Coordinates of C-alpha atoms in Angstrom, one line a residue:
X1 CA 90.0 162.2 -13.3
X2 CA 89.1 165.0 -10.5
X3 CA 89.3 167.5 -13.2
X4 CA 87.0 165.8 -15.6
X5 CA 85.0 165.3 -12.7
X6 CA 84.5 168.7 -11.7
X7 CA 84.4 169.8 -15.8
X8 CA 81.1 168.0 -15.6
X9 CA 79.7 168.7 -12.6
X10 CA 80.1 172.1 -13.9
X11 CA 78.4 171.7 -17.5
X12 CA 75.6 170.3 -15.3
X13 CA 75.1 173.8 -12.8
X14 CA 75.3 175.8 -15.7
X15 CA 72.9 173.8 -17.9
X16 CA 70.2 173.7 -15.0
X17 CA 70.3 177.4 -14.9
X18 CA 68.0 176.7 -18.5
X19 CA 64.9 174.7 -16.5
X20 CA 65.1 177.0 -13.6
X21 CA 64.7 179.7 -15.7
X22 CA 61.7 178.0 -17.2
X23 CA 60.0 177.5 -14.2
X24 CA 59.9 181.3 -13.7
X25 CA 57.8 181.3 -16.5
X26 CA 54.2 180.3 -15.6
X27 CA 54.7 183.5 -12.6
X28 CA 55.8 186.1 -14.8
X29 CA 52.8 184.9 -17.3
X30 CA 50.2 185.5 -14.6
X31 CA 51.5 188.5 -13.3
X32 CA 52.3 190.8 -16.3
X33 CA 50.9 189.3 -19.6
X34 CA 47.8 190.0 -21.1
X35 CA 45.8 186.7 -20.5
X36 CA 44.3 184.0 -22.8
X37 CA 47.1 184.4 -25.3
X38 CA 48.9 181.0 -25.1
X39 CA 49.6 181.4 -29.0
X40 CA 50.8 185.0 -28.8
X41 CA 53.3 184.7 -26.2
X42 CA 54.7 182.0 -27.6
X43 CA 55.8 183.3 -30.7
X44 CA 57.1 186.3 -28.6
X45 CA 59.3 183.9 -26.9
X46 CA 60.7 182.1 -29.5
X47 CA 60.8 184.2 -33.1
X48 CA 62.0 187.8 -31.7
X49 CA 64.7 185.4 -30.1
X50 CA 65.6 183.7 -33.0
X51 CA 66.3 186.3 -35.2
X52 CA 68.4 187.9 -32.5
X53 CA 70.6 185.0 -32.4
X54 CA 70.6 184.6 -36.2
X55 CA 72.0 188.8 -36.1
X56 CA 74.7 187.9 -33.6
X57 CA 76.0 185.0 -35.3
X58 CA 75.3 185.1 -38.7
X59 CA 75.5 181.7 -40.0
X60 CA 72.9 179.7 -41.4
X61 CA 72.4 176.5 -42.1
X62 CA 73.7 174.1 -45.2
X63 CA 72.5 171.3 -47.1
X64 CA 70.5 169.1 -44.9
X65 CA 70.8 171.2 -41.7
X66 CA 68.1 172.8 -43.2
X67 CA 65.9 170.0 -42.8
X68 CA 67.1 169.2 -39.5
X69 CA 67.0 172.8 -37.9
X70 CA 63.7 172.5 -38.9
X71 CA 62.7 169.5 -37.6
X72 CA 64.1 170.2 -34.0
X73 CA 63.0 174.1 -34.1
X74 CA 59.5 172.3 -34.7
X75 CA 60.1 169.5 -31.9
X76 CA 61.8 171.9 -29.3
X77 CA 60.0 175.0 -30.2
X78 CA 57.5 175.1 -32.3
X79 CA 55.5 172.4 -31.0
X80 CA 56.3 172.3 -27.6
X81 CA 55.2 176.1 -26.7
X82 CA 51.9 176.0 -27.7
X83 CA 51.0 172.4 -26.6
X84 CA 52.6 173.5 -23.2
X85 CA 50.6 176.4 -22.7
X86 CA 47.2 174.4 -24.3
X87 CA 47.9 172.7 -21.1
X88 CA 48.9 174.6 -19.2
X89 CA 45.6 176.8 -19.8
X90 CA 43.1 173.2 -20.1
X91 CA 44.3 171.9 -16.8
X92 CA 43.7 171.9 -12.8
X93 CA 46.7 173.0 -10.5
X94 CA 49.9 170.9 -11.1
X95 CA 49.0 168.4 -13.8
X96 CA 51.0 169.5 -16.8
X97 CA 54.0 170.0 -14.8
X98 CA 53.0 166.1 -13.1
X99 CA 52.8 165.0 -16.6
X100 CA 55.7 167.1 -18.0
X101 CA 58.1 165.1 -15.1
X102 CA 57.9 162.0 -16.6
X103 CA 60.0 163.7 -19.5
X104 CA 63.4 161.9 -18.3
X105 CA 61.2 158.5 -18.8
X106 CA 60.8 159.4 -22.3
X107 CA 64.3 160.1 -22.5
X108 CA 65.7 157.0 -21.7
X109 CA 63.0 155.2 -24.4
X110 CA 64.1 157.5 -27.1
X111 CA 67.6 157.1 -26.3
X112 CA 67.0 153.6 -26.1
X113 CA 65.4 153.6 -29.5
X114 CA 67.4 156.4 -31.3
X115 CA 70.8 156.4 -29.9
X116 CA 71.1 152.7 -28.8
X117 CA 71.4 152.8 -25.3
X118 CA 70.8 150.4 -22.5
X119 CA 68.3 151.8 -19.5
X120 CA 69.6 150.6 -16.4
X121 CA 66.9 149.6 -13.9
X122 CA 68.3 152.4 -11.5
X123 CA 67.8 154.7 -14.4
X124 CA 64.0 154.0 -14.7
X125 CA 63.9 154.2 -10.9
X126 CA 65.0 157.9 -10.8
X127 CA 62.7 158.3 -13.4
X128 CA 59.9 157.2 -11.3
X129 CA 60.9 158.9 -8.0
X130 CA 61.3 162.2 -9.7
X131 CA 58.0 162.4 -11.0
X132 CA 56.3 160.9 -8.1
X133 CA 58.1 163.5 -5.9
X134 CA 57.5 166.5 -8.5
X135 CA 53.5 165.2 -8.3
X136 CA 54.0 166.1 -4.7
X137 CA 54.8 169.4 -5.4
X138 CA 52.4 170.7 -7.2
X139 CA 49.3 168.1 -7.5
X140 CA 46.2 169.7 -6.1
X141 CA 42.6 168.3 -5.4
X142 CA 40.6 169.1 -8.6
X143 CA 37.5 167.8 -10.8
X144 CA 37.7 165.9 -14.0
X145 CA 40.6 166.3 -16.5
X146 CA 39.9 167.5 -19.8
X147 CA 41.3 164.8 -22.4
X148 CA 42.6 167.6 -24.1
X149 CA 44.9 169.3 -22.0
X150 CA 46.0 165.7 -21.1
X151 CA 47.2 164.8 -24.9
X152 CA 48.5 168.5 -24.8
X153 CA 50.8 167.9 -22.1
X154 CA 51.7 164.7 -23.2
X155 CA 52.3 165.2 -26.9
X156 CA 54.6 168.8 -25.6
X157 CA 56.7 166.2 -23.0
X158 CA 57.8 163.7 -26.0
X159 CA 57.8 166.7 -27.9
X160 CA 61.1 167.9 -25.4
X161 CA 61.9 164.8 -25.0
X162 CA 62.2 164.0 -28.6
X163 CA 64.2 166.9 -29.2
X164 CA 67.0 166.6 -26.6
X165 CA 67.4 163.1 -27.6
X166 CA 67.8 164.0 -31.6
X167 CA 69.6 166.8 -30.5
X168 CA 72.0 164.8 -29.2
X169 CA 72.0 162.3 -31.7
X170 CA 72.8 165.0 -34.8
X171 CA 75.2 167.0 -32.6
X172 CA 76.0 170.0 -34.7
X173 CA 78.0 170.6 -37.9
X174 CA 81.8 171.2 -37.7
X175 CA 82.3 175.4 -37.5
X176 CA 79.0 175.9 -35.7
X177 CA 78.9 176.9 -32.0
X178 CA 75.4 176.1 -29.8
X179 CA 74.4 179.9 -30.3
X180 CA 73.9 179.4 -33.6
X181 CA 72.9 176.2 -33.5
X182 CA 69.7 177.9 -30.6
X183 CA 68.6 180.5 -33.6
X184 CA 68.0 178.4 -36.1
X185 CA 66.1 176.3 -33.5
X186 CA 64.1 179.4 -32.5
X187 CA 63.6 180.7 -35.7
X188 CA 62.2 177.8 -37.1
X189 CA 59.9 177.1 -34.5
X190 CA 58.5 181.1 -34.5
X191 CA 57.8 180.8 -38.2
X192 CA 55.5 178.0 -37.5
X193 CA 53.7 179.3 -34.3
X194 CA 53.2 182.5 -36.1
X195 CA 50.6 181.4 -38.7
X196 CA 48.8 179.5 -35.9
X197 CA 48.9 182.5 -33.4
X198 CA 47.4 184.9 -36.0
X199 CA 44.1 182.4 -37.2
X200 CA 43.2 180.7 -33.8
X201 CA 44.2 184.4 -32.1
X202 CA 43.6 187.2 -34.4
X203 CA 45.4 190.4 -34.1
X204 CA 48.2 191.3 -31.2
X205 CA 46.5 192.7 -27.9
X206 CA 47.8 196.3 -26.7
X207 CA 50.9 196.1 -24.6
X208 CA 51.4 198.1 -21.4
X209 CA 54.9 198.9 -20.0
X210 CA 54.4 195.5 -17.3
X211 CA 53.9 193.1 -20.6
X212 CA 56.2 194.5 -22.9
X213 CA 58.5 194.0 -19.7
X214 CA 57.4 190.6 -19.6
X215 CA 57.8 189.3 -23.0
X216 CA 61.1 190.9 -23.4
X217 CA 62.6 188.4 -20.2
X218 CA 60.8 185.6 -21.4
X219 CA 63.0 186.4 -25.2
X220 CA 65.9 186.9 -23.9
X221 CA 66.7 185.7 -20.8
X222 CA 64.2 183.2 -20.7
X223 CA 64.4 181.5 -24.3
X224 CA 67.1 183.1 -26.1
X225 CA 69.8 182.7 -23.1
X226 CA 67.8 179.8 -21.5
X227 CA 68.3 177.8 -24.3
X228 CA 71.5 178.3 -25.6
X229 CA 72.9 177.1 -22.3
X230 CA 70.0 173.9 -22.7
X231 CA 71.8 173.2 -26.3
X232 CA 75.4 174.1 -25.2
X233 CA 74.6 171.2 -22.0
X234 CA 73.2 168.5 -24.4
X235 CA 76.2 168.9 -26.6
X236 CA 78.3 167.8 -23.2
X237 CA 76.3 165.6 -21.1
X238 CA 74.3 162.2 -21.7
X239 CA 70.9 162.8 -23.2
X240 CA 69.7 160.7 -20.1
X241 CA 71.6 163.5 -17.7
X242 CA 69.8 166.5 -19.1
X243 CA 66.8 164.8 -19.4
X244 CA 66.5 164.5 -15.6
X245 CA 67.1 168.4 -15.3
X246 CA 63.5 168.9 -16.7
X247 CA 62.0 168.6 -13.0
X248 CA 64.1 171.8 -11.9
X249 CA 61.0 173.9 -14.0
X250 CA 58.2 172.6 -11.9
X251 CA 60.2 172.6 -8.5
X252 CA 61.7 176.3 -9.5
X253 CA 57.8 177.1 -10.2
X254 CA 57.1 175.9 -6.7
X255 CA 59.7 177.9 -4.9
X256 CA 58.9 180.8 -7.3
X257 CA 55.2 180.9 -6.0
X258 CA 56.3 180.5 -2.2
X259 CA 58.7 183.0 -2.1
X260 CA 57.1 186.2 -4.8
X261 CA 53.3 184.9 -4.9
X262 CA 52.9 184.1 -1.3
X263 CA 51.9 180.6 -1.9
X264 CA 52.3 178.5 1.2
X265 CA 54.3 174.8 1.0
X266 CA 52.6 171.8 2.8
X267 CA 55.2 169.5 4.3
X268 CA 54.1 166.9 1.7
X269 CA 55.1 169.3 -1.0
X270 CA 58.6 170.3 0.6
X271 CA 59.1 166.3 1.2
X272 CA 58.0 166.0 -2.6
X273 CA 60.7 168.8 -3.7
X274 CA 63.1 166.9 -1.7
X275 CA 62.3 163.9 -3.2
X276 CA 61.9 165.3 -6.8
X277 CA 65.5 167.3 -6.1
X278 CA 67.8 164.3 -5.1
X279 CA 66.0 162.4 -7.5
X280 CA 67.3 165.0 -10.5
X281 CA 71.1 164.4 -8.6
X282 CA 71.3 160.8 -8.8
X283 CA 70.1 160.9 -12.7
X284 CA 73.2 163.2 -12.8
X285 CA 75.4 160.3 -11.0
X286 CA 73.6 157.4 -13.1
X287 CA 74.4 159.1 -16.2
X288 CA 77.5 159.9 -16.5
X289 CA 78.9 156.8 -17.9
X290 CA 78.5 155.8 -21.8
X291 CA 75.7 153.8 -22.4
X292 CA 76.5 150.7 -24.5
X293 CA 74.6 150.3 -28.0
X294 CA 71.9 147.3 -27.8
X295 CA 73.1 144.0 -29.1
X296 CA 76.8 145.1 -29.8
X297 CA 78.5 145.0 -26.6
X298 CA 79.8 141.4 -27.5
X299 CA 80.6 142.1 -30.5
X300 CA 82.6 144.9 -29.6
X301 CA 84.1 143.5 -26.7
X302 CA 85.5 140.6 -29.5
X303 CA 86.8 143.0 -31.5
X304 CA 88.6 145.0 -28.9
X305 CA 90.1 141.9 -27.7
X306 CA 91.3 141.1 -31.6
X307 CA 92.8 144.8 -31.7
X308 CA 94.8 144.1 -28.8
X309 CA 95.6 140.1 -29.4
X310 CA 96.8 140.5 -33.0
X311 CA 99.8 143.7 -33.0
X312 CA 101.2 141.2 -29.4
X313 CA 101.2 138.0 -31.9
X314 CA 102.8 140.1 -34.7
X315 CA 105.7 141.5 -33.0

């Protein structure tokens, strides 16, 4: 028991190492891409990535993994980077990382919906305190919100959200490792920014030695190794346990600024990380069970009791 223990409290270091990589992302944006290019740089994340993977492992999908690599390259990729970064760009301070930590709420409803299973109250709690303490963080005084970036940031959290949880759901076919499994994901999602990128963007801006820098960290360590460990993690834990890794991205972004952009940390904000930060752990310690499917837990506990009642009457 120990050693399954510590098996997964090691899947879930290793898998966190994927959102605090992301929140790296929004500093190395600012400080070495060429900006206004939301659309640009997320192709560059995703497609050179991809097809990287796809050399390495050289396996492609069959029959209706097709479909479904497309569907979750779409969800986890594709649609997700440029609705992030619409956000991201459309607006003030923190709100579409506020928004983007109510992603393990969406979680448990999907997992609720899509995989059957039960949200204990404790569960939507955790929820609740890790968005609350990740709005903390990085919520600033601002003006009006645009409706825009709003739906953005929204549509790119159930986006995630959607994708972990159908991610888990389909698992992966037998003789295909998670590395594999991240290319197709990355591919797929590349070849459908990249249309969009070139009409609302036009042509690729001239690269100096700091972006090509840049983009080629947010390829490869930042997508193409980022996720593979993401995948790898959802294949092992809960989808409600990785879902409540998500608010390691903003607090990483917060730590990130302090320490490299010489952003200062209110005491509310540090109490808000806190917060935010033992609210990600106990998701970790409320997840770990398996959640019973909706309106079979009597029926299975009948039949259990059958399959142990009848081979004692027979012999």
């Amino acid at each position: 028991m120990a050693t399954r223990t510590h098996g997964t409290t090691a899947v879930i270091a290793v898998t966190a190492l994927a959102p605090v990589s992301w929140g790296t992302t929004y500093a190395v944006t600012t400080e070495f891409l060429p900006p206004d290019r939301p659309l640009f740089t997320a192709l560059l994340r995703a497609l050179p990535a991809g097809l990287l993977l796809l050399a390495v492992t050289r396996v492609l999908p069959r029959g209706t993994w097709w479909a479904k690599a497309a569907v979750l390259g779409a969800l986890n990729i594709g649609a997700f980077f440029p609705l992030l970064f619409v956000a991201a760009y459309r607006l003030p301070g923190g709100m579409a990382a506020v928004v983007g930590s109510a992603g393990p709420l969406f979680v448990v409803g999907l997992s609720a919906l899509l995989l059957g299973q039960r949200p204990a109250p404790r569960t939507l709690l955790t929820g609740l305190a890790a968005a609350f303490g990740v709005s903390l963080v990085v919520l600033k005084g601002a003006g009006a919100l645009d409706l825009v970036g709003v739906l953005a940031a929204l549509a790119s959290t159930v986006s995630m959200a959607a994708g972990t949880v159908l991610t888990k759901r389909w698992g992966r076919p037998a003789g295909v490792g998670p590395l594999a499994l991240t290319g197709w994901q990355l591919t797929a999602g590349g070849l459908l920014i990249a249309p969009l990128a070139l009409l609302a963007e036009g042509a690729p801006p001239a690269l100096d030695g700091r972006a090509v820098g840049g983009y080629l960290y947010l390829a490869l360590a930042n997508t193409a190794v980022a996720y593979w460990l993401w995948f790898r993690g959802i294949g092992r834990l809960t989808a409600t346990q990785a879902g409540f890794l998500g608010p390691l991205s903003p607090l990483t972004a917060a730590v990130v600024g302090w320490a490299a952009l010489g952003q200062a940390l209110t005491p509310v904000q540090t109490a808000g990380m806190a917060l935010a930060f033992g609210a990600t752990v106990a998701g970790q310690l409320g997840g770990g069970g398996a959640a019973r499917p909706f309106g079979k837990t009597e029926k299975n506990d009948r039949k259990n009791a059958m399959e142990l009642t009848v081979p004692a009457l027979r012999r």
